[in-house]
Short mmCIF file of C-alpha atoms and ligand atoms in Angstrom, two decimals:
data_model
loop_
_atom_site.label_atom_id
_atom_site.label_comp_id
_atom_site.label_asym_id
_atom_site.label_seq_id
_atom_site.Cartn_x
_atom_site.Cartn_y
_atom_site.Cartn_z
CA UNK W 281 108.12 78.02 84.20
CA UNK W 282 106.80 77.47 80.90
CA UNK W 283 108.61 74.15 80.49
CA UNK W 284 107.49 72.66 83.37
CA UNK W 285 103.52 73.51 82.71
CA UNK W 286 104.03 71.88 78.97
CA UNK W 287 105.28 68.89 80.79
CA UNK W 288 102.67 68.51 82.97
CA UNK W 289 99.98 68.90 80.24
CA UNK W 290 101.90 66.33 77.72
CA UNK W 291 101.64 63.66 81.05
CA UNK W 292 98.16 64.38 81.74
CA UNK W 293 97.58 64.08 78.03
CA UNK W 294 95.43 67.29 78.17
CA UNK W 295 95.81 71.01 77.49
CA UNK W 296 97.22 72.30 80.89
CA UNK W 297 95.65 70.01 83.25
CA UNK W 298 94.31 70.56 86.61
CA UNK W 299 97.30 68.85 88.06
CA UNK W 300 99.99 71.27 86.82
CA UNK W 301 103.08 71.87 89.32
CA UNK W 302 103.02 74.61 91.75
CA UNK W 303 103.93 77.91 89.86
CA UNK W 304 105.43 81.07 91.96
CA UNK W 305 104.46 84.42 90.18
CA UNK W 306 106.66 87.06 90.51
CA UNK W 307 104.62 90.16 92.20
CA UNK W 308 104.94 93.77 92.51
CA UNK W 309 103.27 96.72 94.00
CA UNK W 310 103.33 100.41 92.73
CA UNK W 311 102.69 101.14 96.16
CA UNK W 312 104.64 101.04 99.56
CA UNK W 313 104.79 97.91 101.63
CA UNK W 314 102.13 98.24 104.04
CA UNK W 315 100.48 101.76 103.13
CA UNK W 316 96.90 102.02 102.42
CA UNK W 317 96.76 100.75 98.82
CA UNK W 318 99.25 98.17 98.99
CA UNK W 319 97.22 96.30 101.93
CA UNK W 320 94.64 94.76 99.90
CA UNK W 321 97.39 93.40 97.85
CA UNK W 322 99.39 91.74 100.89
CA UNK W 323 95.96 90.16 101.97
CA UNK W 324 95.36 88.93 98.65
CA UNK W 325 98.68 87.47 98.31
CA UNK W 326 98.48 86.15 101.99
CA UNK W 327 95.01 84.54 100.67
CA UNK W 328 96.54 82.67 97.56
CA UNK W 329 99.41 81.65 99.51
CA UNK W 330 97.41 80.03 102.43
CA UNK W 331 94.76 78.72 99.97
CA UNK W 332 96.94 77.60 96.97
CA UNK W 333 100.09 75.57 98.57
CA UNK W 334 100.91 73.28 95.66
CA UNK W 335 99.23 75.09 93.14
CA UNK W 336 99.98 78.58 93.07
CA UNK W 337 102.30 80.93 95.21
CA UNK W 338 102.92 84.65 95.03
CA UNK W 339 106.47 86.00 95.99
CA UNK W 340 106.23 89.86 96.27
CA UNK W 341 109.67 90.84 95.13
CA UNK W 342 109.24 94.59 95.94
CA UNK W 343 107.21 97.85 95.77
CA UNK W 344 108.23 101.14 94.22
CA UNK W 345 111.78 100.74 95.26
CA UNK W 346 111.96 97.70 93.26
CA UNK W 347 109.98 98.78 90.01
CA UNK W 348 109.36 102.53 89.81
CA UNK W 349 105.31 103.14 90.08
CA UNK W 350 105.07 104.68 86.38
CA UNK W 351 107.16 101.54 85.23
CA UNK W 352 105.00 98.60 86.82
CA UNK W 353 103.04 98.52 83.48
CA UNK W 354 106.09 98.01 81.39
CA UNK W 355 107.20 95.00 83.77
CA UNK W 356 104.12 93.00 83.70
CA UNK W 357 103.77 94.04 79.98
CA UNK W 358 106.95 92.37 79.46
CA UNK W 359 106.71 89.58 81.93
CA UNK W 360 109.68 91.07 83.99
CA UNK W 361 106.91 90.90 86.92
CA UNK W 362 104.19 88.41 86.53
CA UNK W 363 101.50 90.06 88.79
CA UNK W 364 101.03 93.77 89.98
CA UNK W 365 99.03 96.02 92.35
CA UNK W 366 99.04 99.28 90.22
CA UNK W 367 96.49 102.06 89.18
CA UNK W 368 95.87 102.63 85.67
CA UNK W 369 96.80 105.92 85.85
CA UNK W 370 100.42 104.81 86.04
CA UNK W 371 100.30 102.66 83.02
CA UNK W 372 98.45 105.31 80.61
CA UNK W 373 101.91 105.12 78.65
CA UNK W 374 100.55 101.80 77.60
CA UNK W 375 96.44 102.05 77.98
CA UNK W 376 95.43 105.63 77.72
CA UNK W 377 92.03 104.95 78.09
CA UNK W 378 92.78 102.75 81.29
CA UNK W 379 92.52 106.26 83.21
CA UNK W 380 88.54 106.04 82.90
CA UNK W 381 88.58 103.49 85.49
CA UNK W 382 88.86 106.31 87.96
CA UNK W 383 85.56 107.50 86.41
CA UNK W 384 83.41 104.84 87.59
CA UNK W 385 80.35 105.10 89.69
CA UNK W 386 79.72 101.88 90.16
CA UNK W 387 81.30 98.72 91.43
CA UNK W 388 83.33 96.28 90.55
CA UNK W 389 80.83 93.80 91.03
CA UNK W 390 78.36 95.63 88.84
CA UNK W 391 80.99 95.77 86.11
CA UNK W 392 81.33 91.81 86.25
CA UNK W 393 77.96 91.48 86.13
CA UNK W 394 77.28 94.08 83.17
CA UNK W 395 80.33 93.05 81.07
CA UNK W 396 82.22 95.87 81.76
CA UNK W 397 84.80 93.63 83.11
CA UNK W 398 85.17 91.92 79.95
CA UNK W 399 85.72 95.05 78.06
CA UNK W 400 88.32 96.25 80.36
CA UNK W 401 90.26 93.13 80.33
CA UNK W 402 90.30 92.70 76.69
CA UNK W 403 91.39 96.22 76.58
CA UNK W 404 94.34 95.57 78.59
CA UNK W 405 94.81 92.18 76.44
CA UNK W 406 95.25 94.16 73.31
CA UNK W 407 96.92 97.42 74.38
CA UNK W 408 99.37 95.96 76.84
CA UNK W 409 99.41 91.87 77.03
CA UNK W 410 98.16 92.12 80.26
CA UNK W 411 95.38 90.09 81.77
CA UNK W 412 92.77 92.43 84.13
CA UNK W 413 92.36 90.48 87.38
CA UNK W 414 90.15 92.91 89.09
CA UNK W 415 90.02 95.74 91.21
CA UNK W 416 90.44 97.32 94.61
CA UNK W 417 89.99 100.92 95.90
CA UNK W 418 85.90 100.91 95.07
CA UNK W 419 84.06 103.66 97.08
CA UNK W 420 87.10 105.95 97.62
CA UNK W 421 86.99 109.56 96.46
CA UNK W 422 90.09 111.68 95.35
CA UNK W 423 90.99 115.27 96.85
CA UNK W 424 92.72 118.00 96.46
CA UNK W 425 95.21 118.80 99.89
CA UNK W 426 97.21 121.95 100.06
CA UNK W 427 99.26 124.20 102.13
CA UNK W 428 97.51 127.20 101.39
CA UNK W 429 93.80 127.77 101.63
CA UNK W 430 91.85 128.65 98.62
CA UNK W 431 87.96 129.81 98.73
CA UNK W 432 86.71 129.04 95.39
CA UNK W 433 87.54 126.20 92.39
CA UNK W 434 89.87 128.36 90.85
CA UNK W 435 93.33 126.75 91.28
CA UNK W 436 95.22 129.46 89.27
CA UNK W 437 98.50 130.50 90.85
CA UNK W 438 98.89 127.29 92.69
CA UNK W 439 101.72 124.52 91.67
CA UNK W 440 100.08 121.29 92.39
CA UNK W 441 101.18 117.76 92.31
CA UNK W 442 99.27 115.52 89.99
CA UNK W 443 98.96 111.91 88.58
CA UNK W 444 96.61 111.44 84.67
CA UNK W 445 93.90 110.64 87.69
CA UNK W 446 93.33 114.98 88.34
CA UNK W 447 95.28 115.94 85.28
CA UNK W 448 91.99 117.26 83.04
CA UNK W 449 90.26 118.60 85.86
CA UNK W 450 93.20 120.45 87.77
CA UNK W 451 94.25 121.94 84.61
CA UNK W 452 90.95 122.96 83.48
CA UNK W 453 90.63 124.87 86.74
CA UNK W 454 93.83 126.67 86.07
CA UNK W 455 96.48 124.87 88.02
CA UNK W 456 99.97 124.71 87.18
CA UNK W 457 100.93 120.92 87.23
CA UNK W 458 103.88 118.71 88.16
CA UNK W 459 103.54 114.92 87.84
CA UNK W 460 105.38 112.76 90.67
CA UNK W 461 105.51 109.44 91.79
CA UNK W 462 103.96 109.18 95.43
CA UNK W 463 107.41 108.85 96.77
CA UNK W 464 108.33 112.68 95.93
CA UNK W 465 105.38 114.05 97.55
CA UNK W 466 106.84 114.57 100.78
CA UNK W 467 109.96 116.19 99.81
CA UNK W 468 108.22 118.53 97.25
CA UNK W 469 106.03 119.58 99.91
CA UNK W 470 109.17 120.05 102.46
CA UNK W 471 111.05 122.09 99.83
CA UNK W 472 107.87 124.10 98.67
CA UNK W 473 108.03 123.11 95.23
CA UNK W 474 104.25 122.15 95.18
CA UNK W 475 101.37 124.14 97.13
CA UNK W 476 99.29 120.79 97.13
CA UNK W 477 98.59 117.31 95.81
CA UNK W 478 95.97 115.44 94.65
CA UNK W 479 95.44 111.76 96.57
CA UNK W 480 92.46 109.65 97.58
CA UNK W 481 90.91 110.16 101.03
CA UNK W 482 93.03 107.40 102.46
CA UNK W 483 96.60 107.21 102.74
CA UNK W 484 97.65 110.79 103.62
CA UNK W 485 99.33 109.88 107.26
CA UNK W 486 100.91 107.13 105.64
CA UNK W 487 104.22 108.54 104.62
CA UNK W 488 103.70 111.57 106.84
CA UNK W 489 102.28 114.03 104.57
CA UNK W 490 99.93 115.53 107.12
CA UNK W 491 102.99 117.12 108.69
CA UNK W 492 103.14 119.18 105.53
CA UNK W 493 99.24 119.40 104.63
CA UNK W 494 97.09 122.07 106.10
CA UNK W 495 94.03 121.79 104.32
CA UNK W 496 91.97 119.45 102.13
CA UNK W 497 89.38 120.43 99.80
CA UNK W 498 85.86 118.58 99.96
CA UNK W 499 83.91 117.67 98.13
CA UNK W 500 85.71 114.67 96.92
CA UNK W 501 85.52 113.29 93.28
CA UNK W 502 86.24 110.12 91.15
CA UNK W 503 86.81 106.71 92.74
CA UNK W 504 90.11 105.09 93.55
CA UNK W 505 91.03 102.22 91.12
CA UNK W 506 93.88 99.89 92.21
CA UNK W 507 94.09 97.15 89.60
CA UNK W 508 95.48 93.77 89.90
CA UNK W 509 97.21 92.95 86.40
CA UNK W 510 98.84 89.73 85.22
CA UNK W 511 101.24 89.14 82.19
CA UNK W 512 99.25 87.39 79.39
CA UNK W 513 101.49 84.78 78.45
CA UNK W 514 102.02 83.72 82.34
CA UNK W 515 98.14 83.90 82.93
CA UNK W 516 97.68 81.77 79.50
CA UNK W 517 100.03 79.17 80.61
CA UNK W 518 98.38 78.60 83.97
CA UNK W 519 96.10 75.80 84.10
CA UNK W 520 92.51 75.87 85.10
CA UNK W 521 92.92 75.64 88.78
CA UNK W 522 95.56 78.05 88.99
CA UNK W 523 93.34 80.27 86.93
CA UNK W 524 90.40 79.47 89.64
CA UNK W 525 92.45 80.44 92.62
CA UNK W 526 93.61 83.87 91.25
CA UNK W 527 89.69 84.55 90.63
CA UNK W 528 88.69 83.18 93.56
CA UNK W 529 91.19 85.22 95.77
CA UNK W 530 90.78 88.43 93.37
CA UNK W 531 86.73 88.31 94.31
CA UNK W 532 87.31 87.71 97.97
CA UNK W 533 89.60 90.94 98.17
CA UNK W 534 87.00 92.89 96.10
CA UNK W 535 84.31 92.00 98.50
CA UNK W 536 86.37 94.13 101.11
CA UNK W 537 85.94 97.20 98.88
CA UNK W 538 82.56 97.57 100.83
CA UNK W 539 84.66 98.41 104.41
CA UNK W 540 85.95 101.82 102.47
CA UNK W 541 83.15 104.01 103.17
CA UNK W 542 83.61 103.40 107.03
CA UNK W 543 87.63 103.74 106.64
CA UNK W 544 87.26 106.98 104.63
CA UNK W 545 85.16 108.28 107.67
CA UNK W 546 88.32 107.06 110.17
CA UNK W 547 90.44 109.03 107.81
CA UNK W 548 88.75 112.05 107.60
CA UNK W 549 88.90 111.92 111.67
CA UNK W 550 92.77 111.08 111.33
CA UNK W 551 93.27 113.89 109.46
CA UNK W 552 91.53 116.55 111.42
CA UNK W 553 93.23 115.11 114.45
CA UNK W 554 96.66 115.40 112.40
CA UNK W 555 95.64 119.31 112.11
CA UNK W 556 94.39 118.87 108.49
CA UNK W 557 91.37 121.88 108.03
CA UNK W 558 88.37 120.91 105.43
CA UNK W 559 87.77 123.28 103.21
CA UNK W 560 84.25 122.70 101.69
CA UNK W 561 83.36 124.24 98.51
CA UNK W 562 79.67 125.01 98.52
CA UNK W 563 76.98 126.69 95.99
CA UNK W 564 78.34 127.58 92.16
CA UNK W 565 82.08 126.95 93.35
CA UNK W 566 81.00 123.38 94.27
CA UNK W 567 79.08 122.87 91.08
CA UNK W 568 82.27 124.19 89.36
CA UNK W 569 84.68 121.73 90.94
CA UNK W 570 82.40 118.63 90.44
CA UNK W 571 81.50 119.55 86.91
CA UNK W 572 85.32 120.09 85.91
CA UNK W 573 85.95 116.55 87.41
CA UNK W 574 83.15 114.55 85.56
CA UNK W 575 83.27 116.46 81.99
CA UNK W 576 87.16 117.07 81.81
CA UNK W 577 87.66 113.54 82.94
CA UNK W 578 85.42 112.14 80.37
CA UNK W 579 86.50 114.74 77.62
CA UNK W 580 90.09 113.65 78.02
CA UNK W 581 88.83 109.68 77.42
CA UNK W 582 87.02 110.66 74.66
CA UNK W 583 89.98 112.57 73.11
CA UNK W 584 91.87 109.32 73.42
CA UNK W 585 89.34 107.02 71.82
CA UNK W 586 86.05 108.18 71.43
CA UNK W 587 84.36 104.73 70.67
CA UNK W 588 86.01 103.07 73.79
CA UNK W 589 85.17 106.45 75.74
CA UNK W 590 81.21 105.26 74.83
CA UNK W 591 81.57 102.27 75.62
CA UNK W 592 83.54 102.45 78.78
CA UNK W 593 81.16 105.08 79.60
CA UNK W 594 77.79 103.00 79.41
CA UNK W 595 79.08 100.40 81.42
CA UNK W 596 81.16 102.13 84.34
CA UNK W 597 78.41 104.21 85.11
CA UNK W 598 74.70 102.59 84.56
O1 173 Z 63 97.88 110.20 93.21
C1 173 Z 63 98.34 109.22 92.89
O2 173 Z 63 99.40 108.75 92.82
C2 173 Z 63 97.23 108.35 92.12
O3 173 Z 63 96.97 108.59 90.98
C3 173 Z 63 96.78 107.18 93.02
C4 173 Z 63 95.93 106.55 92.23
C5 173 Z 63 95.12 105.39 93.07
C6 173 Z 63 95.40 105.28 94.35
C7 173 Z 63 96.30 106.12 95.06
C8 173 Z 63 97.08 107.06 94.22
#
């Protein structure tokens, strides 16, 4: 691809002109095709392919069966994949403080306005040779789902599936934690090797986990970040028109984050119909739960990099 673009630039006599030849990017998703956290990416890809004829196309080479979720960051960083749909929790090996994105209390639109987008992009560029394009998942909280009831915020005695998203919080509440990719949750529940799992408010029914899930613990906490990231070298080789197309596409898909509140309510209904009961922590236990989420969440980022933690906190929670 590099050669084609360089040729086009030379012929036009400028650095990468608006008439660079059509480029096809290799895309991958950390979430199984057609499931909740893959759908916005699919819509984005369709939008790009419709609006980008002759300019830029995306060919999705696969989901978690093609690139294991915790490897997606590496694949984009090295350029094996050009563009990916993945949560920052899956690439903490490359950008540990990326886990702060779940701690946002504002929206990606706010972050584009207050300069946070540039900060997050810069962190991605420096730590992992990746261009941060944008974010879906705003407005979707995370929950704990269980096969056994609890009546307090105490998780001791429970073995819970986590990712970095829930790690600090559940650990501080006494849980015994095992980290797995989403694709391993069903089997772990079926075999009884876990008593529950962390997962967002949406998507529990996608892979049949409702069959093995008895309770959802409320309140939810944090905010989902499913991020679109791109190999920085590939990004830098694009012409202005190609970059602009990707930016228009991501901003379009980000407007759909506003639908999440409504979808959360529909999902709660679906979970109830599937027999999942709600355990609502109240009073002091609710306080303990939410305080553990916030304080342990930020403490973990501060431990990684106090300066970046402060900068991120200022613009993700303004
Ligand atoms: O639980 C997870 O696998 C996880 O961390 C996550 C993050 C964003 C969306 C969906 C799942």
